[in-house]
Short mmCIF file of N, CA and C in Angstrom, two decimals:
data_model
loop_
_atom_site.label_atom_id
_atom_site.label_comp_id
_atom_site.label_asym_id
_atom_site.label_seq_id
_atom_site.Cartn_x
_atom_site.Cartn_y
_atom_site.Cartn_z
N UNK A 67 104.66 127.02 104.36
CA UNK A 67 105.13 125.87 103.61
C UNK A 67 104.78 126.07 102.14
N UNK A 68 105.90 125.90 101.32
CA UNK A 68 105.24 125.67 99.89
C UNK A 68 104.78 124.91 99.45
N UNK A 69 103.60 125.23 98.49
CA UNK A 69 102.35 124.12 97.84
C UNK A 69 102.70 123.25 97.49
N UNK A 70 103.97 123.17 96.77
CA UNK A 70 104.63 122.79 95.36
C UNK A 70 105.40 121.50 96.46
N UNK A 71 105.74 121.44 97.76
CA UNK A 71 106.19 120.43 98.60
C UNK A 71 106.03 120.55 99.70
N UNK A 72 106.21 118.66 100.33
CA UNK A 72 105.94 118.64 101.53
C UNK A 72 107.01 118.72 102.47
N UNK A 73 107.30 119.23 103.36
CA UNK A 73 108.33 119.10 104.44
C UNK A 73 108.34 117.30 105.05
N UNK A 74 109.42 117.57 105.18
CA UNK A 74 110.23 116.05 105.34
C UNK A 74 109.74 116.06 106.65
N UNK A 75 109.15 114.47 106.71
CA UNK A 75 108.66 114.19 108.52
C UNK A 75 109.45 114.07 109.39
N UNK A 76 109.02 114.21 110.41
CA UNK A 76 110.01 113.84 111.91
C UNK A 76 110.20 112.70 111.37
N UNK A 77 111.11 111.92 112.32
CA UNK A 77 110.96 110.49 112.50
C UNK A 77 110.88 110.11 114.06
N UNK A 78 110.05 109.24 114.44
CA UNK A 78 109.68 108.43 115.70
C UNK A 78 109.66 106.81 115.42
N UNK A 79 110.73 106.09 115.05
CA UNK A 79 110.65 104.93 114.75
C UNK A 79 109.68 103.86 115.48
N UNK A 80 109.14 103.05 114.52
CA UNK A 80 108.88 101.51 115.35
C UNK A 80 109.36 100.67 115.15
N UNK A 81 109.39 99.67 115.95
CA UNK A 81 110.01 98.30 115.73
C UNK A 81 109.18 97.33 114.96
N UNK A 82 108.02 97.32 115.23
CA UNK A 82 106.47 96.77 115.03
C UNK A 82 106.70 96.41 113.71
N UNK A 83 106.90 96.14 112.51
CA UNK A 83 106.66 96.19 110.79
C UNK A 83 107.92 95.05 110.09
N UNK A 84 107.27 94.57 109.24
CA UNK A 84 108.55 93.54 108.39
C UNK A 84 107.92 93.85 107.03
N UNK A 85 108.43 92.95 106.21
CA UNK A 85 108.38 92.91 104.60
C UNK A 85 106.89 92.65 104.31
N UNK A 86 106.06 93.70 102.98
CA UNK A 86 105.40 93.07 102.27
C UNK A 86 105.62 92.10 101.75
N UNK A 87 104.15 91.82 100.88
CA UNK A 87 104.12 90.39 100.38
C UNK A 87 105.19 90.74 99.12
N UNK A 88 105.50 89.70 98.91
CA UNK A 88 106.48 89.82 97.44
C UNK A 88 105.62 90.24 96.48
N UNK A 89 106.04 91.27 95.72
CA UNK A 89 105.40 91.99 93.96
C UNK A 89 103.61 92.68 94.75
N UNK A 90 103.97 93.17 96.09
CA UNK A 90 102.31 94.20 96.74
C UNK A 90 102.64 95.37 96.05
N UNK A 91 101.56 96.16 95.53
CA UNK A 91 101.97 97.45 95.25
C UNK A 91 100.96 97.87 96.07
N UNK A 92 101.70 98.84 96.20
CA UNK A 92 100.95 100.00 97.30
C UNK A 92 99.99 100.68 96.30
N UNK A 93 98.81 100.92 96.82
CA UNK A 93 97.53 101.57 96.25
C UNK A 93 96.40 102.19 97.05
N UNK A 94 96.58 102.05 98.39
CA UNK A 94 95.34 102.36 99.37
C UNK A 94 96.05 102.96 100.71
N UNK A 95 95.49 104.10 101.32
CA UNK A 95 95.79 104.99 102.31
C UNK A 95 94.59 104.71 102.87
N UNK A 96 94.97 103.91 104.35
CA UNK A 96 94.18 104.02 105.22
C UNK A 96 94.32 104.67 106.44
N UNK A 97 93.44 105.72 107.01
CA UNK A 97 93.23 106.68 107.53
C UNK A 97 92.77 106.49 109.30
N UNK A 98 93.55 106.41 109.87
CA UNK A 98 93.19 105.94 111.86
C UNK A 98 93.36 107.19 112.50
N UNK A 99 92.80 107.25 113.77
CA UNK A 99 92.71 108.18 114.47
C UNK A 99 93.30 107.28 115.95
N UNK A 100 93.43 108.08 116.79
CA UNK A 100 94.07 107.77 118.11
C UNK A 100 93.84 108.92 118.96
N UNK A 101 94.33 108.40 120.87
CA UNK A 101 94.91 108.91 121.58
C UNK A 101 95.29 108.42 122.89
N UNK A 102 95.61 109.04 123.71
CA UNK A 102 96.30 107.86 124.51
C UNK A 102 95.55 108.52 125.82
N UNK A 103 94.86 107.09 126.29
CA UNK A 103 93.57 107.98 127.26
C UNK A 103 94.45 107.66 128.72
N UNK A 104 95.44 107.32 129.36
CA UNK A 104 96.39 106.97 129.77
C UNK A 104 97.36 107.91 130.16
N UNK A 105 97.05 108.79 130.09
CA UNK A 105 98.52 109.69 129.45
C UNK A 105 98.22 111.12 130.13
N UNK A 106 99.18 111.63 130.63
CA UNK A 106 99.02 113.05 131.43
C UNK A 106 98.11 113.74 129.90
N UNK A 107 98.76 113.83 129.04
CA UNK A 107 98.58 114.41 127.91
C UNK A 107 98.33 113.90 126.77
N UNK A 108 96.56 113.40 126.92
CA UNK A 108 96.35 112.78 125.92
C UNK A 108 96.61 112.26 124.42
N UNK A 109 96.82 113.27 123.68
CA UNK A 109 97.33 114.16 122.45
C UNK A 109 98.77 113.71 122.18
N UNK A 110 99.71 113.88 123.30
CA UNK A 110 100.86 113.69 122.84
C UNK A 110 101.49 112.83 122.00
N UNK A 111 102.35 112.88 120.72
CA UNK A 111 102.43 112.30 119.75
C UNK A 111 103.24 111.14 120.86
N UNK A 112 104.10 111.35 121.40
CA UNK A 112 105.26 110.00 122.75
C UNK A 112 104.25 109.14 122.98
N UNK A 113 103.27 109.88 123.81
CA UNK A 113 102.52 108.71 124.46
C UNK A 113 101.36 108.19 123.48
N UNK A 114 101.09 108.38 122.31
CA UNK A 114 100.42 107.95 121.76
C UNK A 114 101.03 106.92 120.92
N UNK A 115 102.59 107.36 120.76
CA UNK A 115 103.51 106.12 119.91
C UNK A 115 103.84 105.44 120.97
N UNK A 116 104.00 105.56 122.34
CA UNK A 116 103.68 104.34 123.32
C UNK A 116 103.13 103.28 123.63
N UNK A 117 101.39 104.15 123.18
CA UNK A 117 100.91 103.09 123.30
C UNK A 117 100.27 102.42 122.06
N UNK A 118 100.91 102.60 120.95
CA UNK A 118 100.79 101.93 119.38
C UNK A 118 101.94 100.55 120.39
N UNK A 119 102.80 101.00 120.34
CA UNK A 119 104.60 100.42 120.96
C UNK A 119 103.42 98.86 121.99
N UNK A 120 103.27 99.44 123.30
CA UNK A 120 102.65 98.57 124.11
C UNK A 120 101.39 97.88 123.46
N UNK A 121 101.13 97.96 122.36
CA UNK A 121 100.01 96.59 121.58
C UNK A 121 100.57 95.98 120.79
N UNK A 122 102.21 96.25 120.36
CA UNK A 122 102.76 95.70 118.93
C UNK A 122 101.92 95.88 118.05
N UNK A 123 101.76 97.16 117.64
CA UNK A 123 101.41 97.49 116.59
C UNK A 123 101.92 99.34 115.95
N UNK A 124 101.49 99.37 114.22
CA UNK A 124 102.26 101.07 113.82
C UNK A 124 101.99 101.12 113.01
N UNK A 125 101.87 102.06 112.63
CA UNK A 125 101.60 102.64 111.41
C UNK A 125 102.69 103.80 110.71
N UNK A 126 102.32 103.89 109.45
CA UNK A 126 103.79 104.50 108.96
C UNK A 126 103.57 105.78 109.35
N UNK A 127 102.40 107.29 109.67
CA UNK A 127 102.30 107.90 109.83
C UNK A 127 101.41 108.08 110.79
N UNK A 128 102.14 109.54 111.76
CA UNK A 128 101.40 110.31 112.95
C UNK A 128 101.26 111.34 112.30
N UNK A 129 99.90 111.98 112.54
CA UNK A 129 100.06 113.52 112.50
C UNK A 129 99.17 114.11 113.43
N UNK A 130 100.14 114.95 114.48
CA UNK A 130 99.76 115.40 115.86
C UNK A 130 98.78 116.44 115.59
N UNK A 131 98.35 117.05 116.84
CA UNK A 131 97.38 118.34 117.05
C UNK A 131 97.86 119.48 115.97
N UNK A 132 99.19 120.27 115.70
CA UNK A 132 100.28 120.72 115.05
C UNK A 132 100.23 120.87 113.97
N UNK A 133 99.34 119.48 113.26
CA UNK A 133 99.67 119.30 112.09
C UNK A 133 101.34 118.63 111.88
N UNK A 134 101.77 118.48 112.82
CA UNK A 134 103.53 117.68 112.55
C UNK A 134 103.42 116.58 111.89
N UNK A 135 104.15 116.13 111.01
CA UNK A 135 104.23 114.76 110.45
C UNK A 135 105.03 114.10 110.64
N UNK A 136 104.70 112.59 111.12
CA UNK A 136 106.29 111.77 112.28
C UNK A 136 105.65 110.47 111.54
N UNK A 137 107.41 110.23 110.86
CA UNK A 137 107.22 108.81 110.31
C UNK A 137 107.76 108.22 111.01
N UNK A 138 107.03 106.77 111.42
CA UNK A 138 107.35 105.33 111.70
C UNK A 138 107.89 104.00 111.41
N UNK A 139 107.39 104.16 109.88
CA UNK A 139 107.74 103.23 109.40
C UNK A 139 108.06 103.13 107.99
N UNK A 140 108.83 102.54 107.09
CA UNK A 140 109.53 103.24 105.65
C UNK A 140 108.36 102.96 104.82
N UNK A 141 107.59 103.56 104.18
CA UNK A 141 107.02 103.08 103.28
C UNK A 141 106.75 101.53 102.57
N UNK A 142 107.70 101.09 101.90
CA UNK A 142 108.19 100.34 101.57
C UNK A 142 108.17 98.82 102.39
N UNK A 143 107.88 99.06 103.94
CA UNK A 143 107.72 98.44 105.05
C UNK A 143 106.13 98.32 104.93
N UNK A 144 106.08 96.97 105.00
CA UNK A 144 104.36 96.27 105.95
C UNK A 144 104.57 97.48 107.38
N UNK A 145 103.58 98.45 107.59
CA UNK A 145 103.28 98.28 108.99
C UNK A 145 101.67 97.54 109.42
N UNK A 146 101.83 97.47 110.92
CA UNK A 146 100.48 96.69 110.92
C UNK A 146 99.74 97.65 112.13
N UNK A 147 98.80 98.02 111.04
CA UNK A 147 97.84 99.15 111.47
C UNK A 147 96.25 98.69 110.65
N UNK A 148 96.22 97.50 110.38
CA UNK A 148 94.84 97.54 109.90
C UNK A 148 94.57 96.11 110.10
N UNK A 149 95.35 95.06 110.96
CA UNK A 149 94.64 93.95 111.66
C UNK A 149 93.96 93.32 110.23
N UNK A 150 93.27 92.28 110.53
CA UNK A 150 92.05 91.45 109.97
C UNK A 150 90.92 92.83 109.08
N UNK A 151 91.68 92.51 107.68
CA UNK A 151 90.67 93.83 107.00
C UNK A 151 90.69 93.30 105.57
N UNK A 152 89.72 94.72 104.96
CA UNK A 152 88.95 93.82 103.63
C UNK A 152 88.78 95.11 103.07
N UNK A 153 88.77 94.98 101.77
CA UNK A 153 88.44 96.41 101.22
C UNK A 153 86.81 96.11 100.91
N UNK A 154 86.45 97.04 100.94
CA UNK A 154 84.88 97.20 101.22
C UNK A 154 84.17 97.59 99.98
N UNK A 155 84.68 97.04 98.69
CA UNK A 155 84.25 97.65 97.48
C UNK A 155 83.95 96.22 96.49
N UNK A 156 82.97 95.94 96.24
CA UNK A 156 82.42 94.84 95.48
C UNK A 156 83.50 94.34 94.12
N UNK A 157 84.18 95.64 93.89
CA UNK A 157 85.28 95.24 92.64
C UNK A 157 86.72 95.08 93.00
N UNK A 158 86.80 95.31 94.46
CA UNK A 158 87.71 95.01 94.87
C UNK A 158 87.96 94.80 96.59
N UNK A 159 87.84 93.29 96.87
CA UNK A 159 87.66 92.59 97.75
C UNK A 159 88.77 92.26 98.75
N UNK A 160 90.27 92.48 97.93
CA UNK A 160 91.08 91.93 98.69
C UNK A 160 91.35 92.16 100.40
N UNK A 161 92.09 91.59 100.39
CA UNK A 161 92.02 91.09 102.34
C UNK A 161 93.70 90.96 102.92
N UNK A 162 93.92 91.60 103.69
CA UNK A 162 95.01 91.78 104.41
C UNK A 162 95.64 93.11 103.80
N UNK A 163 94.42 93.80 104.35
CA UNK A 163 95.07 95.70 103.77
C UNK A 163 96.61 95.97 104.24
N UNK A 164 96.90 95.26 104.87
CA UNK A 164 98.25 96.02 105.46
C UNK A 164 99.54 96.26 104.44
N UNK A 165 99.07 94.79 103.34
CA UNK A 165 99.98 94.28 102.87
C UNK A 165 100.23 95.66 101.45
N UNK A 166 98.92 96.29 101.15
CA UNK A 166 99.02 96.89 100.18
C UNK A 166 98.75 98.41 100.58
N UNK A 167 98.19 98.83 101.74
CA UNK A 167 98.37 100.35 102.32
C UNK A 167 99.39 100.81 103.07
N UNK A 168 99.27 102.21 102.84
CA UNK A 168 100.15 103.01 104.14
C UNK A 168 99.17 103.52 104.67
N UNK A 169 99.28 103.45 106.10
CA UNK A 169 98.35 103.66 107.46
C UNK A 169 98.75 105.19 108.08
N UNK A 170 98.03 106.07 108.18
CA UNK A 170 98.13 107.32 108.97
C UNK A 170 97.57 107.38 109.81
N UNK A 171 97.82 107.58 111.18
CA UNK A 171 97.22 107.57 112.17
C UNK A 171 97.04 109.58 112.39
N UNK A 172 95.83 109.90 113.05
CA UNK A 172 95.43 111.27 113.29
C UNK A 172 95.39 111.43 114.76
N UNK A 173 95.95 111.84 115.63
CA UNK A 173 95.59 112.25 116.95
C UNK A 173 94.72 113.27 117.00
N UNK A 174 93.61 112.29 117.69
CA UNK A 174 92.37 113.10 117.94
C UNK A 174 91.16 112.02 119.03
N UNK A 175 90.71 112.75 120.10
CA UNK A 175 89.61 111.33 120.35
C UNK A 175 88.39 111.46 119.76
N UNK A 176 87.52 110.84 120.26
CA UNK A 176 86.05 110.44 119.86
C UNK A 176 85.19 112.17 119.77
N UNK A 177 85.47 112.94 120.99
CA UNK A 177 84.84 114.39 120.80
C UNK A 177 85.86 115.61 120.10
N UNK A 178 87.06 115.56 119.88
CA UNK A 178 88.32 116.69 119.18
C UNK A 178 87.60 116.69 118.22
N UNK A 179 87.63 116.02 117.46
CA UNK A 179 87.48 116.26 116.03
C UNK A 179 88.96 116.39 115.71
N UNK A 180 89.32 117.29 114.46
CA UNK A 180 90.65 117.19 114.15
C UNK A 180 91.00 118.22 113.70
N UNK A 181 92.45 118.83 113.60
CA UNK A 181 92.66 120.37 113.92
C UNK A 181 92.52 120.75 111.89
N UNK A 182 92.21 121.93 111.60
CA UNK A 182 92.69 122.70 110.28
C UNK A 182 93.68 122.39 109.74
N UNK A 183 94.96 121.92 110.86
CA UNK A 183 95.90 121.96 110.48
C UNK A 183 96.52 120.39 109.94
N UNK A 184 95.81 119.83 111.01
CA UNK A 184 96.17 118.34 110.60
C UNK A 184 95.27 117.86 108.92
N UNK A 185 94.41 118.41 108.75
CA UNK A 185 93.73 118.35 107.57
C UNK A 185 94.56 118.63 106.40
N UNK A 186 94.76 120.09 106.74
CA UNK A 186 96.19 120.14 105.87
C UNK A 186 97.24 119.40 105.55
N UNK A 187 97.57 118.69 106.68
CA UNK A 187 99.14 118.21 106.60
C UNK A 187 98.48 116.61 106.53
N UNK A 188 97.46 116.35 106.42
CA UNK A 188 96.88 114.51 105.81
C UNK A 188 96.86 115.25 104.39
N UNK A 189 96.58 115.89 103.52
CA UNK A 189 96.00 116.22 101.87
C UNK A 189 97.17 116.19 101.80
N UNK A 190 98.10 116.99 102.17
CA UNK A 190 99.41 117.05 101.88
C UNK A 190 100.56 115.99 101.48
N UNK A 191 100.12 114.98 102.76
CA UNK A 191 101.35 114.16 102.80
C UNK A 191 100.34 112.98 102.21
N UNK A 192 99.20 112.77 101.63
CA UNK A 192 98.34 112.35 100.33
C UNK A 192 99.01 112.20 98.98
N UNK A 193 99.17 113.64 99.11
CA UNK A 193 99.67 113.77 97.76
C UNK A 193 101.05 113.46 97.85
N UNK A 194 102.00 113.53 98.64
CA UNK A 194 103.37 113.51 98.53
C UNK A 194 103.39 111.69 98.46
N UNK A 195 102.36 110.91 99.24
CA UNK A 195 102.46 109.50 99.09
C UNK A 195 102.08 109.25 97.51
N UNK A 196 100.83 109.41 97.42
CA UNK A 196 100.45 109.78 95.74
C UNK A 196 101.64 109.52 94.36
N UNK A 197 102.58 110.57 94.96
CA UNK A 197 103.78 110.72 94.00
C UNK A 197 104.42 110.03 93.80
N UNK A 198 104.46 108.51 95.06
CA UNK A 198 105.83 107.85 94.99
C UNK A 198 104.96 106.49 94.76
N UNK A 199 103.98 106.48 94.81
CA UNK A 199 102.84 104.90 94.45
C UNK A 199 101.56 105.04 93.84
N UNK A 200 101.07 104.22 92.82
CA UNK A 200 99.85 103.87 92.62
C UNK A 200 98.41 104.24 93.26
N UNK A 201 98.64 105.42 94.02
CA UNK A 201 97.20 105.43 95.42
C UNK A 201 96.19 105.53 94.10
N UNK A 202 95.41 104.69 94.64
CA UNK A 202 94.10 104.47 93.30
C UNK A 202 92.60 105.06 94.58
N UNK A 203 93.05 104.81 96.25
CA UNK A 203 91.51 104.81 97.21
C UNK A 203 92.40 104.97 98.34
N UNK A 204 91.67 105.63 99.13
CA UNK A 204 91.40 106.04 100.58
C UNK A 204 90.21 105.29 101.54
N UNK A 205 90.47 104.88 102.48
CA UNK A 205 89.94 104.54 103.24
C UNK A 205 90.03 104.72 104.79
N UNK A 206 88.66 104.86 105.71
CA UNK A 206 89.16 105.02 106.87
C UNK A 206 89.02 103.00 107.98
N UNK A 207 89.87 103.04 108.65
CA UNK A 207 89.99 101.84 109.49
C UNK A 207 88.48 101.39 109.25
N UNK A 208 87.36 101.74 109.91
CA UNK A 208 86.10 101.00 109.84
C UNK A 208 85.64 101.08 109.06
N UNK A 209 86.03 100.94 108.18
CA UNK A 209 85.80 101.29 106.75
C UNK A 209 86.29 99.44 106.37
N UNK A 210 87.39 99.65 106.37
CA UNK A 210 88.30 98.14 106.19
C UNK A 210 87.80 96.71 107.41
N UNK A 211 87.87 97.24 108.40
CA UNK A 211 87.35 96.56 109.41
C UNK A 211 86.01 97.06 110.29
N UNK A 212 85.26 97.15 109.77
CA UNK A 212 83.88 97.11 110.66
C UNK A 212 83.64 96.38 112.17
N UNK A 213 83.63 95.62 111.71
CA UNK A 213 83.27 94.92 113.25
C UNK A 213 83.72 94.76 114.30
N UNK A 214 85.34 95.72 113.99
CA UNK A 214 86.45 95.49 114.84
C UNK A 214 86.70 97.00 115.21
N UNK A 215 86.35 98.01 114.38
CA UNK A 215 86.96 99.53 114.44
C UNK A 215 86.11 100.28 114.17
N UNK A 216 86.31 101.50 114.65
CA UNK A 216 85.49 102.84 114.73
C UNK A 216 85.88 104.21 114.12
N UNK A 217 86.99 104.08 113.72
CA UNK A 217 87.62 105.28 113.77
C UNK A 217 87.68 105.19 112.30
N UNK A 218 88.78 106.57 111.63
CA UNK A 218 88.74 107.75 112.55
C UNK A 218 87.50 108.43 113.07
N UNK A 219 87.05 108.98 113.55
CA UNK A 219 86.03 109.51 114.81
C UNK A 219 85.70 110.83 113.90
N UNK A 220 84.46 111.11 114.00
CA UNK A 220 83.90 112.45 113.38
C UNK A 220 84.51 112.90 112.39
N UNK A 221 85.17 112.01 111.36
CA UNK A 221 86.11 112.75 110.39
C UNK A 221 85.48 113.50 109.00
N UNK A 222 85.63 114.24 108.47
CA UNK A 222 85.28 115.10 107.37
C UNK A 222 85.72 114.49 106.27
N UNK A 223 84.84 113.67 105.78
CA UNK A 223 85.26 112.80 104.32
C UNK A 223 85.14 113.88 103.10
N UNK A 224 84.59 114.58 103.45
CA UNK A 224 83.99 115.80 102.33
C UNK A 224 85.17 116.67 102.17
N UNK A 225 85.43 117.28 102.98
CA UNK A 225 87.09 118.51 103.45
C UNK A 225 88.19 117.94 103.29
N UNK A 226 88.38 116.11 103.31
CA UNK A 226 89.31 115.46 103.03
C UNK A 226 89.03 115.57 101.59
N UNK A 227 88.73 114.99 101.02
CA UNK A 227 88.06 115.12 99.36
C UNK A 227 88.60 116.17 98.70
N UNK A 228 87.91 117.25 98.64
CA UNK A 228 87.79 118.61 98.41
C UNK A 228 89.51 118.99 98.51
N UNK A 229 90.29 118.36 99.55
CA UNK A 229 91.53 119.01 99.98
C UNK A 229 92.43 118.43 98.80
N UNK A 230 92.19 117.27 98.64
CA UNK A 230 92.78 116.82 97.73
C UNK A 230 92.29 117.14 95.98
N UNK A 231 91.20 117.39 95.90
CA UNK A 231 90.90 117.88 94.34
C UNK A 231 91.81 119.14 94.59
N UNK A 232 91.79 120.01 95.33
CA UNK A 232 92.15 121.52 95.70
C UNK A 232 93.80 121.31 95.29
N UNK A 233 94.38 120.39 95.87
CA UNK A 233 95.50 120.13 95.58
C UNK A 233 96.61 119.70 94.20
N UNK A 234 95.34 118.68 94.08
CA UNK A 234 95.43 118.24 92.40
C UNK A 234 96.69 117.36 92.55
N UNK A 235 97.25 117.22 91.19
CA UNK A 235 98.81 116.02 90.83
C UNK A 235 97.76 114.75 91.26
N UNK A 236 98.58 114.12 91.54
CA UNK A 236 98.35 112.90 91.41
C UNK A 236 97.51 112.65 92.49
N UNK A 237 97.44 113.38 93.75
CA UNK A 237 96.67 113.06 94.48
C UNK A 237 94.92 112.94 94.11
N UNK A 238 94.86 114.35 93.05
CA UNK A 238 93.00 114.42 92.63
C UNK A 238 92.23 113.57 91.71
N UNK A 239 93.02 112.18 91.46
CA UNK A 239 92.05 111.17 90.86
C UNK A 239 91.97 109.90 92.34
N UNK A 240 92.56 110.15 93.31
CA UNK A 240 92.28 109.51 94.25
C UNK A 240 90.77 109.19 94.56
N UNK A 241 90.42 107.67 94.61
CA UNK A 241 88.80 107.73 95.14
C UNK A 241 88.68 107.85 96.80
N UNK A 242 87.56 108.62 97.16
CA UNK A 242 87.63 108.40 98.70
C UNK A 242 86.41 107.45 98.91
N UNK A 243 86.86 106.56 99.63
CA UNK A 243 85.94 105.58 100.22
C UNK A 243 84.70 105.07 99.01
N UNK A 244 85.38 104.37 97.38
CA UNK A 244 84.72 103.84 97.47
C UNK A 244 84.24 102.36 97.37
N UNK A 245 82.60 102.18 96.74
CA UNK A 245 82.19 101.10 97.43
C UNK A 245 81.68 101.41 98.90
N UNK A 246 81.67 103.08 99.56
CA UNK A 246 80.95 103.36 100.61
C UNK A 246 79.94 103.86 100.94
#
């Protein structure tokens, strides 16, 4: 793949998502993990957008074992992937993240961890979000919601970081997690 761009995502639609708030700008990437413990094949991006599907709920981005990137939902679209949440930073408090992030979900459980590749293809499609909005912070789900969420699970805030200075444009003034 070239540096210089990202390959255009699958698409796996949801139904799940309606309109932001009127005049939201997008500024915050929040970061979920998943898998579908249910499922011949845990991992699988189907059954993991199944069972997003069977809670009414989505997020605008999957990115499988693969590193594949499968959009859900248009940008531009509320999805609702961050429930009852708060940004976790004393200078900036606001509440109902959904309204102002795009949500990536990572397939991975509690012991995977997450592949090289998917690392890659989150910095990546960082920066390609980066390009088209305001991303000022990163955040992961329990990060936003504590008392409610855990995830993403064993994730490398440091290698995420790093991936994105490495990358640079607009993605390397991104803050990660703070206020954490």
């Amino acid at each position: 793949m070239n540096s210089d761009r990202c390959k255009e995502p699958r698409c796996l639609q949801s139904r799940f998502f309606d309109e932001r708030r009127k005049g939201a700008v997008v500024d915050t990437i929040v970061i979920h993990s998943m898998f579908n413990p249910d499922a011949d094949d845990n991992f699988c991006v189907h059954s993991c957008k199944a069972l997003l599907d069977s809670r009414k709920v989505s997020t605008h981005y999957i990115i499988d074992r693969a590193g594949e990137v499968w959009r859900s939902v248009p940008e531009e679209q509320r999805a609702w992937h961050a429930g009852e949440s708060c940004i976790p930073d004393a200078t900036d408090a606001r509440s109902g993240v959904n309204h102002f992030s795009i949500g990536i979900e990572l397939i991975g459980s509690h012991d995977s961890g997450f592949t090289p590749a998917q690392y890659e293809a989150l910095a990546r499609l960082s920066c390609q979000i980066a390009k088209c909005h305001a991303i000022r912070q990163v955040y992961g789900h329990a990060d936003i919601a504590p008392a409610r969420k855990s995830d993403p699970w064993n994730f490398d805030w440091a290698r995420y970081a790093a991936d994105l200075k490495r990358l640079g444009g607009d993605a390397a003034n991104i803050r990660v997690r703070p206020g954490i």
